[in-house]
Amino acid sequence: MTLKKKVGRLMIAGFYGKTVSDKIKHLIHTYHIGGIILFVRNIGTPAEILELTRNLQKEAKAAGYEKPLLICLDQENGTVRRISEGATAVPGAMLLGATHNPKHAYQAGIVTGKELKALGINWNLAPVVDINNNPENPVIGVRSFGEQANDVAEMAKQFMLGMRKAGILSTLKHFPGHGDTNVDSHRDLPVIDHDLKRLHEVELVPFKECIANGADAVMSAHVYFPALEKEPNVPATLSRAVITGLLREELGFDGVITTDCMEMDAIINGIGTVKGCVKALEAGADMVMVSHGYTMQEQVVLELTAALERGEISELQIDQSIARIERMMSNNISWADIEATQEVEAFIGSQEHYDEMKAIYRNGITEVGEKGVLIQGKTKVLVVYPADDYSAIAEDLHIANSALAEELKAVHEHVEAWEIDLSHYEEGLVDLVQKLETCDHVVVLTSNAARAKEQQKLVAQLIDSGKPVDVIAIRIPYDAALFPKANRRICTYEFTPTACEVVAEALIGQTAVNGKLPVTLGIYKNLN
């Protein structure tokens, strides 16, 4: 095997399109890249996904791969869910945390794993084991199971074990913890100033628990930890003290370590992607992820090869990383399994999976405070929702904020939906006031209102109208603390169709929601 192909085994690359592109073919045939990461841009129907993954593996076999490609994605569920069409909606982490029942996390892991495996995906970049102990975190939030270290550890472990039962590899992210930040590493370099004692008592607890239970892989965080890395502004991904010293040696993890995407701003605006990938391998990572740019991907392979030839990275280290990757794959991924999967399995998006997950949604969606009046049979309801937007770059926008209005229309006769563009709030207010005159009951969706003054003004004005106003926090639950005078306050933690369906049923009294908050409500410091 040439050095370029050895180095290529350590790369995870993304591409554009729902069919195998010429660029990704080139990376497979020329460099034997080890993994492919899929995003929404690659995802179609289940049949299209299976055809894509099978064709990727056919290219790998034709290129002379001894073992199949790793094909991965972020199917965390909830707000970060790359596959939606035709697949079962599985509750995301914070909704699972709100059930306070680890068995539900295990069930969710099994269903997620079964459906991914049947579509030719063998590696899930989940679970998120970050602890959301900072309400101002713009990138983790509801992707976390909650704010208590031991609860997060148990939920994450069970989700991981459920996926393992289904034959899917898992990934703990983002090491050594991205929960207590107020900066999104897609945009800048976050800093966590906690000392080592605190990190061991809080942030590292879920990692330790999952590693003790056989975690397959760990993803590094583009976050700077001064207590761990003495050189200023070196993110964990590039820190030998963190990757080798803490994760490998102190915590004893001998599975695969992958970086987060090396095209995120925390890397690009510092050392740069190409040099950053070299530095990540020098730090002890086994795989580097370059998710988007083909030119950058090729440059990375060539520069890693040059670094190997210069002696900056040893061939022994490359061989050890390849051995870890092959060991991770050995029990779950084979050419025989890939070639045996010809058609989409009937259980993908099945009624059985839907029923099983809907029961979990009922046990996780949370009503806060006293329960107000239900929507009655002849009541005219106005559903007000903000225009679709990202909470964080990692989220998927293929789920629309209008979903709750559609679900409520399915169970109640008199429903009108009203989308409001909060960037032009004053312009839309006159029309909204007129709409209020024709309705009896208001349901308003909030999306991170604790960070958005216009949303707060909107809800306050609706409540001041004197109509019963139900506030549905469709992302972060902290919104519920802002509106104590609302008729009802319900936290869904996500805006997936099944979550909206359960809320619609709860608003008319057709079902009960039984979740309990996995975080402490409070108002953001910057609003005081």
JSON list of N, CA, C and O in Angstrom, two decimals, residues 193-238:
[
{"chain": "A", "resi": 193, "resn": "ASP", "atom": "N", "xyz": [-12.75, 27.39, 30.99]},
{"chain": "A", "resi": 193, "resn": "ASP", "atom": "CA", "xyz": [-11.69, 27.70, 31.96]},
{"chain": "A", "resi": 193, "resn": "ASP", "atom": "C", "xyz": [-11.66, 26.79, 33.19]},
{"chain": "A", "resi": 193, "resn": "ASP", "atom": "O", "xyz": [-10.89, 27.04, 34.10]},
{"chain": "A", "resi": 194, "resn": "HIS", "atom": "N", "xyz": [-12.50, 25.76, 33.23]},
{"chain": "A", "resi": 194, "resn": "HIS", "atom": "CA", "xyz": [-12.57, 24.93, 34.43]},
{"chain": "A", "resi": 194, "resn": "HIS", "atom": "C", "xyz": [-11.24, 24.22, 34.71]},
{"chain": "A", "resi": 194, "resn": "HIS", "atom": "O", "xyz": [-10.52, 23.84, 33.77]},
{"chain": "A", "resi": 195, "resn": "ASP", "atom": "N", "xyz": [-10.97, 24.00, 35.99]},
{"chain": "A", "resi": 195, "resn": "ASP", "atom": "CA", "xyz": [-9.76, 23.27, 36.35]},
{"chain": "A", "resi": 195, "resn": "ASP", "atom": "C", "xyz": [-9.97, 21.77, 36.16]},
{"chain": "A", "resi": 195, "resn": "ASP", "atom": "O", "xyz": [-11.08, 21.30, 35.90]},
{"chain": "A", "resi": 196, "resn": "LEU", "atom": "N", "xyz": [-8.88, 21.03, 36.30]},
{"chain": "A", "resi": 196, "resn": "LEU", "atom": "CA", "xyz": [-8.92, 19.59, 36.02]},
{"chain": "A", "resi": 196, "resn": "LEU", "atom": "C", "xyz": [-9.85, 18.85, 36.97]},
{"chain": "A", "resi": 196, "resn": "LEU", "atom": "O", "xyz": [-10.54, 17.91, 36.57]},
{"chain": "A", "resi": 197, "resn": "LYS", "atom": "N", "xyz": [-9.90, 19.26, 38.23]},
{"chain": "A", "resi": 197, "resn": "LYS", "atom": "CA", "xyz": [-10.78, 18.62, 39.20]},
{"chain": "A", "resi": 197, "resn": "LYS", "atom": "C", "xyz": [-12.23, 18.74, 38.75]},
{"chain": "A", "resi": 197, "resn": "LYS", "atom": "O", "xyz": [-12.98, 17.76, 38.75]},
{"chain": "A", "resi": 198, "resn": "ARG", "atom": "N", "xyz": [-12.64, 19.94, 38.34]},
{"chain": "A", "resi": 198, "resn": "ARG", "atom": "CA", "xyz": [-14.01, 20.15, 37.89]},
{"chain": "A", "resi": 198, "resn": "ARG", "atom": "C", "xyz": [-14.29, 19.33, 36.62]},
{"chain": "A", "resi": 198, "resn": "ARG", "atom": "O", "xyz": [-15.35, 18.71, 36.48]},
{"chain": "A", "resi": 199, "resn": "LEU", "atom": "N", "xyz": [-13.35, 19.28, 35.70]},
{"chain": "A", "resi": 199, "resn": "LEU", "atom": "CA", "xyz": [-13.56, 18.53, 34.47]},
{"chain": "A", "resi": 199, "resn": "LEU", "atom": "C", "xyz": [-13.79, 17.05, 34.77]},
{"chain": "A", "resi": 199, "resn": "LEU", "atom": "O", "xyz": [-14.66, 16.42, 34.17]},
{"chain": "A", "resi": 200, "resn": "HIS", "atom": "N", "xyz": [-13.01, 16.50, 35.71]},
{"chain": "A", "resi": 200, "resn": "HIS", "atom": "CA", "xyz": [-13.19, 15.10, 36.07]},
{"chain": "A", "resi": 200, "resn": "HIS", "atom": "C", "xyz": [-14.53, 14.86, 36.79]},
{"chain": "A", "resi": 200, "resn": "HIS", "atom": "O", "xyz": [-15.12, 13.79, 36.64]},
{"chain": "A", "resi": 201, "resn": "GLU", "atom": "N", "xyz": [-14.98, 15.82, 37.55]},
{"chain": "A", "resi": 201, "resn": "GLU", "atom": "CA", "xyz": [-16.22, 15.65, 38.32]},
{"chain": "A", "resi": 201, "resn": "GLU", "atom": "C", "xyz": [-17.47, 15.90, 37.48]},
{"chain": "A", "resi": 201, "resn": "GLU", "atom": "O", "xyz": [-18.56, 15.44, 37.84]},
{"chain": "A", "resi": 202, "resn": "VAL", "atom": "N", "xyz": [-17.33, 16.61, 36.37]},
{"chain": "A", "resi": 202, "resn": "VAL", "atom": "CA", "xyz": [-18.52, 16.97, 35.57]},
{"chain": "A", "resi": 202, "resn": "VAL", "atom": "C", "xyz": [-18.34, 16.56, 34.11]},
{"chain": "A", "resi": 202, "resn": "VAL", "atom": "O", "xyz": [-18.85, 15.53, 33.67]},
{"chain": "A", "resi": 203, "resn": "GLU", "atom": "N", "xyz": [-17.61, 17.34, 33.33]},
{"chain": "A", "resi": 203, "resn": "GLU", "atom": "CA", "xyz": [-17.56, 17.16, 31.87]},
{"chain": "A", "resi": 203, "resn": "GLU", "atom": "C", "xyz": [-17.11, 15.77, 31.45]},
{"chain": "A", "resi": 203, "resn": "GLU", "atom": "O", "xyz": [-17.61, 15.21, 30.45]},
{"chain": "A", "resi": 204, "resn": "LEU", "atom": "N", "xyz": [-16.17, 15.17, 32.16]},
{"chain": "A", "resi": 204, "resn": "LEU", "atom": "CA", "xyz": [-15.60, 13.89, 31.73]},
{"chain": "A", "resi": 204, "resn": "LEU", "atom": "C", "xyz": [-16.41, 12.69, 32.18]},
{"chain": "A", "resi": 204, "resn": "LEU", "atom": "O", "xyz": [-16.18, 11.57, 31.71]},
{"chain": "A", "resi": 205, "resn": "VAL", "atom": "N", "xyz": [-17.38, 12.90, 33.06]},
{"chain": "A", "resi": 205, "resn": "VAL", "atom": "CA", "xyz": [-18.12, 11.76, 33.63]},
{"chain": "A", "resi": 205, "resn": "VAL", "atom": "C", "xyz": [-18.80, 10.92, 32.55]},
{"chain": "A", "resi": 205, "resn": "VAL", "atom": "O", "xyz": [-18.65, 9.68, 32.54]},
{"chain": "A", "resi": 206, "resn": "PRO", "atom": "N", "xyz": [-19.56, 11.50, 31.62]},
{"chain": "A", "resi": 206, "resn": "PRO", "atom": "CA", "xyz": [-20.19, 10.65, 30.59]},
{"chain": "A", "resi": 206, "resn": "PRO", "atom": "C", "xyz": [-19.18, 9.94, 29.69]},
{"chain": "A", "resi": 206, "resn": "PRO", "atom": "O", "xyz": [-19.41, 8.80, 29.27]},
{"chain": "A", "resi": 207, "resn": "PHE", "atom": "N", "xyz": [-18.08, 10.61, 29.37]},
{"chain": "A", "resi": 207, "resn": "PHE", "atom": "CA", "xyz": [-17.05, 9.96, 28.56]},
{"chain": "A", "resi": 207, "resn": "PHE", "atom": "C", "xyz": [-16.50, 8.73, 29.28]},
{"chain": "A", "resi": 207, "resn": "PHE", "atom": "O", "xyz": [-16.34, 7.66, 28.69]},
{"chain": "A", "resi": 208, "resn": "LYS", "atom": "N", "xyz": [-16.18, 8.89, 30.56]},
{"chain": "A", "resi": 208, "resn": "LYS", "atom": "CA", "xyz": [-15.64, 7.77, 31.34]},
{"chain": "A", "resi": 208, "resn": "LYS", "atom": "C", "xyz": [-16.60, 6.59, 31.37]},
{"chain": "A", "resi": 208, "resn": "LYS", "atom": "O", "xyz": [-16.21, 5.42, 31.18]},
{"chain": "A", "resi": 209, "resn": "GLU", "atom": "N", "xyz": [-17.89, 6.89, 31.59]},
{"chain": "A", "resi": 209, "resn": "GLU", "atom": "CA", "xyz": [-18.89, 5.82, 31.70]},
{"chain": "A", "resi": 209, "resn": "GLU", "atom": "C", "xyz": [-19.03, 5.07, 30.38]},
{"chain": "A", "resi": 209, "resn": "GLU", "atom": "O", "xyz": [-19.10, 3.84, 30.35]},
{"chain": "A", "resi": 210, "resn": "CYS", "atom": "N", "xyz": [-19.09, 5.80, 29.29]},
{"chain": "A", "resi": 210, "resn": "CYS", "atom": "CA", "xyz": [-19.26, 5.15, 27.99]},
{"chain": "A", "resi": 210, "resn": "CYS", "atom": "C", "xyz": [-18.00, 4.43, 27.55]},
{"chain": "A", "resi": 210, "resn": "CYS", "atom": "O", "xyz": [-18.08, 3.35, 26.95]},
{"chain": "A", "resi": 211, "resn": "ILE", "atom": "N", "xyz": [-16.83, 4.99, 27.85]},
{"chain": "A", "resi": 211, "resn": "ILE", "atom": "CA", "xyz": [-15.58, 4.30, 27.53]},
{"chain": "A", "resi": 211, "resn": "ILE", "atom": "C", "xyz": [-15.49, 2.99, 28.29]},
{"chain": "A", "resi": 211, "resn": "ILE", "atom": "O", "xyz": [-15.08, 1.95, 27.76]},
{"chain": "A", "resi": 212, "resn": "ALA", "atom": "N", "xyz": [-15.92, 3.01, 29.56]},
{"chain": "A", "resi": 212, "resn": "ALA", "atom": "CA", "xyz": [-15.91, 1.79, 30.37]},
{"chain": "A", "resi": 212, "resn": "ALA", "atom": "C", "xyz": [-16.85, 0.73, 29.81]},
{"chain": "A", "resi": 212, "resn": "ALA", "atom": "O", "xyz": [-16.70, -0.46, 30.11]},
{"chain": "A", "resi": 213, "resn": "ASN", "atom": "N", "xyz": [-17.81, 1.15, 29.01]},
{"chain": "A", "resi": 213, "resn": "ASN", "atom": "CA", "xyz": [-18.77, 0.22, 28.41]},
{"chain": "A", "resi": 213, "resn": "ASN", "atom": "C", "xyz": [-18.51, -0.01, 26.92]},
{"chain": "A", "resi": 213, "resn": "ASN", "atom": "O", "xyz": [-19.42, -0.38, 26.17]},
{"chain": "A", "resi": 214, "resn": "GLY", "atom": "N", "xyz": [-17.26, 0.21, 26.53]},
{"chain": "A", "resi": 214, "resn": "GLY", "atom": "CA", "xyz": [-16.84, -0.21, 25.19]},
{"chain": "A", "resi": 214, "resn": "GLY", "atom": "C", "xyz": [-17.13, 0.74, 24.06]},
{"chain": "A", "resi": 214, "resn": "GLY", "atom": "O", "xyz": [-17.43, 0.30, 22.94]},
{"chain": "A", "resi": 215, "resn": "ALA", "atom": "N", "xyz": [-17.04, 2.05, 24.29]},
{"chain": "A", "resi": 215, "resn": "ALA", "atom": "CA", "xyz": [-17.30, 3.02, 23.23]},
{"chain": "A", "resi": 215, "resn": "ALA", "atom": "C", "xyz": [-16.43, 2.74, 22.01]},
{"chain": "A", "resi": 215, "resn": "ALA", "atom": "O", "xyz": [-15.25, 2.39, 22.13]},
{"chain": "A", "resi": 216, "resn": "ASP", "atom": "N", "xyz": [-17.03, 2.88, 20.83]},
{"chain": "A", "resi": 216, "resn": "ASP", "atom": "CA", "xyz": [-16.30, 2.63, 19.58]},
{"chain": "A", "resi": 216, "resn": "ASP", "atom": "C", "xyz": [-15.36, 3.76, 19.22]},
{"chain": "A", "resi": 216, "resn": "ASP", "atom": "O", "xyz": [-14.23, 3.54, 18.82]},
{"chain": "A", "resi": 217, "resn": "ALA", "atom": "N", "xyz": [-15.87, 5.01, 19.30]},
{"chain": "A", "resi": 217, "resn": "ALA", "atom": "CA", "xyz": [-15.10, 6.15, 18.82]},
{"chain": "A", "resi": 217, "resn": "ALA", "atom": "C", "xyz": [-15.41, 7.37, 19.67]},
{"chain": "A", "resi": 217, "resn": "ALA", "atom": "O", "xyz": [-16.47, 7.46, 20.31]},
{"chain": "A", "resi": 218, "resn": "VAL", "atom": "N", "xyz": [-14.49, 8.32, 19.66]},
{"chain": "A", "resi": 218, "resn": "VAL", "atom": "CA", "xyz": [-14.66, 9.60, 20.35]},
{"chain": "A", "resi": 218, "resn": "VAL", "atom": "C", "xyz": [-14.32, 10.71, 19.35]},
{"chain": "A", "resi": 218, "resn": "VAL", "atom": "O", "xyz": [-13.33, 10.60, 18.62]},
{"chain": "A", "resi": 219, "resn": "MET", "atom": "N", "xyz": [-15.14, 11.75, 19.32]},
{"chain": "A", "resi": 219, "resn": "MET", "atom": "CA", "xyz": [-14.88, 12.92, 18.49]},
{"chain": "A", "resi": 219, "resn": "MET", "atom": "C", "xyz": [-14.37, 14.06, 19.35]},
{"chain": "A", "resi": 219, "resn": "MET", "atom": "O", "xyz": [-14.93, 14.35, 20.40]},
{"chain": "A", "resi": 220, "resn": "SER", "atom": "N", "xyz": [-13.32, 14.71, 18.88]},
{"chain": "A", "resi": 220, "resn": "SER", "atom": "CA", "xyz": [-12.73, 15.81, 19.64]},
{"chain": "A", "resi": 220, "resn": "SER", "atom": "C", "xyz": [-13.50, 17.10, 19.45]},
{"chain": "A", "resi": 220, "resn": "SER", "atom": "O", "xyz": [-14.19, 17.30, 18.45]},
{"chain": "A", "resi": 221, "resn": "ALA", "atom": "N", "xyz": [-13.36, 18.01, 20.40]},
{"chain": "A", "resi": 221, "resn": "ALA", "atom": "CA", "xyz": [-14.02, 19.32, 20.35]},
{"chain": "A", "resi": 221, "resn": "ALA", "atom": "C", "xyz": [-13.01, 20.38, 19.93]},
{"chain": "A", "resi": 221, "resn": "ALA", "atom": "O", "xyz": [-11.86, 20.37, 20.36]},
{"chain": "A", "resi": 222, "resn": "HIS", "atom": "N", "xyz": [-13.48, 21.32, 19.10]},
{"chain": "A", "resi": 222, "resn": "HIS", "atom": "CA", "xyz": [-12.66, 22.47, 18.76]},
{"chain": "A", "resi": 222, "resn": "HIS", "atom": "C", "xyz": [-12.85, 23.53, 19.86]},
{"chain": "A", "resi": 222, "resn": "HIS", "atom": "O", "xyz": [-13.40, 24.62, 19.63]},
{"chain": "A", "resi": 223, "resn": "VAL", "atom": "N", "xyz": [-12.45, 23.19, 21.06]},
{"chain": "A", "resi": 223, "resn": "VAL", "atom": "CA", "xyz": [-12.62, 24.05, 22.23]},
{"chain": "A", "resi": 223, "resn": "VAL", "atom": "C", "xyz": [-11.27, 24.11, 22.96]},
{"chain": "A", "resi": 223, "resn": "VAL", "atom": "O", "xyz": [-10.59, 23.09, 23.08]},
{"chain": "A", "resi": 224, "resn": "TYR", "atom": "N", "xyz": [-10.90, 25.28, 23.44]},
{"chain": "A", "resi": 224, "resn": "TYR", "atom": "CA", "xyz": [-9.63, 25.45, 24.16]},
{"chain": "A", "resi": 224, "resn": "TYR", "atom": "C", "xyz": [-9.86, 25.30, 25.65]},
{"chain": "A", "resi": 224, "resn": "TYR", "atom": "O", "xyz": [-10.73, 25.95, 26.24]},
{"chain": "A", "resi": 225, "resn": "PHE", "atom": "N", "xyz": [-9.06, 24.43, 26.29]},
{"chain": "A", "resi": 225, "resn": "PHE", "atom": "CA", "xyz": [-9.11, 24.17, 27.72]},
{"chain": "A", "resi": 225, "resn": "PHE", "atom": "C", "xyz": [-7.76, 24.56, 28.34]},
{"chain": "A", "resi": 225, "resn": "PHE", "atom": "O", "xyz": [-6.81, 23.76, 28.30]},
{"chain": "A", "resi": 226, "resn": "PRO", "atom": "N", "xyz": [-7.64, 25.74, 28.90]},
{"chain": "A", "resi": 226, "resn": "PRO", "atom": "CA", "xyz": [-6.35, 26.18, 29.47]},
{"chain": "A", "resi": 226, "resn": "PRO", "atom": "C", "xyz": [-5.81, 25.25, 30.54]},
{"chain": "A", "resi": 226, "resn": "PRO", "atom": "O", "xyz": [-4.59, 25.13, 30.71]},
{"chain": "A", "resi": 227, "resn": "ALA", "atom": "N", "xyz": [-6.69, 24.57, 31.27]},
{"chain": "A", "resi": 227, "resn": "ALA", "atom": "CA", "xyz": [-6.23, 23.67, 32.33]},
{"chain": "A", "resi": 227, "resn": "ALA", "atom": "C", "xyz": [-5.53, 22.43, 31.76]},
{"chain": "A", "resi": 227, "resn": "ALA", "atom": "O", "xyz": [-4.76, 21.76, 32.46]},
{"chain": "A", "resi": 228, "resn": "LEU", "atom": "N", "xyz": [-5.82, 22.12, 30.49]},
{"chain": "A", "resi": 228, "resn": "LEU", "atom": "CA", "xyz": [-5.26, 20.92, 29.87]},
{"chain": "A", "resi": 228, "resn": "LEU", "atom": "C", "xyz": [-4.15, 21.23, 28.89]},
{"chain": "A", "resi": 228, "resn": "LEU", "atom": "O", "xyz": [-3.23, 20.44, 28.72]},
{"chain": "A", "resi": 229, "resn": "GLU", "atom": "N", "xyz": [-4.26, 22.37, 28.21]},
{"chain": "A", "resi": 229, "resn": "GLU", "atom": "CA", "xyz": [-3.31, 22.74, 27.17]},
{"chain": "A", "resi": 229, "resn": "GLU", "atom": "C", "xyz": [-2.68, 24.09, 27.51]},
{"chain": "A", "resi": 229, "resn": "GLU", "atom": "O", "xyz": [-3.38, 25.10, 27.60]},
{"chain": "A", "resi": 230, "resn": "LYS", "atom": "N", "xyz": [-1.37, 24.09, 27.72]},
{"chain": "A", "resi": 230, "resn": "LYS", "atom": "CA", "xyz": [-0.69, 25.31, 28.18]},
{"chain": "A", "resi": 230, "resn": "LYS", "atom": "C", "xyz": [-0.47, 26.33, 27.06]},
{"chain": "A", "resi": 230, "resn": "LYS", "atom": "O", "xyz": [-0.37, 27.53, 27.32]},
{"chain": "A", "resi": 231, "resn": "GLU", "atom": "N", "xyz": [-0.36, 25.86, 25.82]},
{"chain": "A", "resi": 231, "resn": "GLU", "atom": "CA", "xyz": [-0.17, 26.80, 24.72]},
{"chain": "A", "resi": 231, "resn": "GLU", "atom": "C", "xyz": [-1.48, 27.53, 24.45]},
{"chain": "A", "resi": 231, "resn": "GLU", "atom": "O", "xyz": [-2.52, 26.88, 24.26]},
{"chain": "A", "resi": 232, "resn": "PRO", "atom": "N", "xyz": [-1.51, 28.84, 24.43]},
{"chain": "A", "resi": 232, "resn": "PRO", "atom": "CA", "xyz": [-2.76, 29.58, 24.29]},
{"chain": "A", "resi": 232, "resn": "PRO", "atom": "C", "xyz": [-3.51, 29.28, 22.99]},
{"chain": "A", "resi": 232, "resn": "PRO", "atom": "O", "xyz": [-2.91, 29.11, 21.94]},
{"chain": "A", "resi": 233, "resn": "ASN", "atom": "N", "xyz": [-4.83, 29.17, 23.13]},
{"chain": "A", "resi": 233, "resn": "ASN", "atom": "CA", "xyz": [-5.75, 29.07, 22.00]},
{"chain": "A", "resi": 233, "resn": "ASN", "atom": "C", "xyz": [-5.53, 27.86, 21.11]},
{"chain": "A", "resi": 233, "resn": "ASN", "atom": "O", "xyz": [-5.82, 27.90, 19.91]},
{"chain": "A", "resi": 234, "resn": "VAL", "atom": "N", "xyz": [-5.06, 26.78, 21.69]},
{"chain": "A", "resi": 234, "resn": "VAL", "atom": "CA", "xyz": [-4.95, 25.51, 20.97]},
{"chain": "A", "resi": 234, "resn": "VAL", "atom": "C", "xyz": [-6.17, 24.66, 21.32]},
{"chain": "A", "resi": 234, "resn": "VAL", "atom": "O", "xyz": [-6.32, 24.24, 22.46]},
{"chain": "A", "resi": 235, "resn": "PRO", "atom": "N", "xyz": [-7.05, 24.42, 20.36]},
{"chain": "A", "resi": 235, "resn": "PRO", "atom": "CA", "xyz": [-8.25, 23.63, 20.67]},
{"chain": "A", "resi": 235, "resn": "PRO", "atom": "C", "xyz": [-7.89, 22.18, 20.99]},
{"chain": "A", "resi": 235, "resn": "PRO", "atom": "O", "xyz": [-6.83, 21.68, 20.60]},
{"chain": "A", "resi": 236, "resn": "ALA", "atom": "N", "xyz": [-8.78, 21.52, 21.71]},
{"chain": "A", "resi": 236, "resn": "ALA", "atom": "CA", "xyz": [-8.54, 20.14, 22.13]},
{"chain": "A", "resi": 236, "resn": "ALA", "atom": "C", "xyz": [-8.17, 19.25, 20.96]},
{"chain": "A", "resi": 236, "resn": "ALA", "atom": "O", "xyz": [-7.32, 18.35, 21.08]},
{"chain": "A", "resi": 237, "resn": "THR", "atom": "N", "xyz": [-8.78, 19.45, 19.80]},
{"chain": "A", "resi": 237, "resn": "THR", "atom": "CA", "xyz": [-8.51, 18.65, 18.61]},
{"chain": "A", "resi": 237, "resn": "THR", "atom": "C", "xyz": [-7.03, 18.63, 18.26]},
{"chain": "A", "resi": 237, "resn": "THR", "atom": "O", "xyz": [-6.52, 17.64, 17.74]},
{"chain": "A", "resi": 238, "resn": "LEU", "atom": "N", "xyz": [-6.33, 19.72, 18.53]},
{"chain": "A", "resi": 238, "resn": "LEU", "atom": "CA", "xyz": [-4.92, 19.86, 18.14]},
{"chain": "A", "resi": 238, "resn": "LEU", "atom": "C", "xyz": [-3.96, 19.69, 19.30]},
{"chain": "A", "resi": 238, "resn": "LEU", "atom": "O", "xyz": [-2.75, 19.90, 19.15]}
]
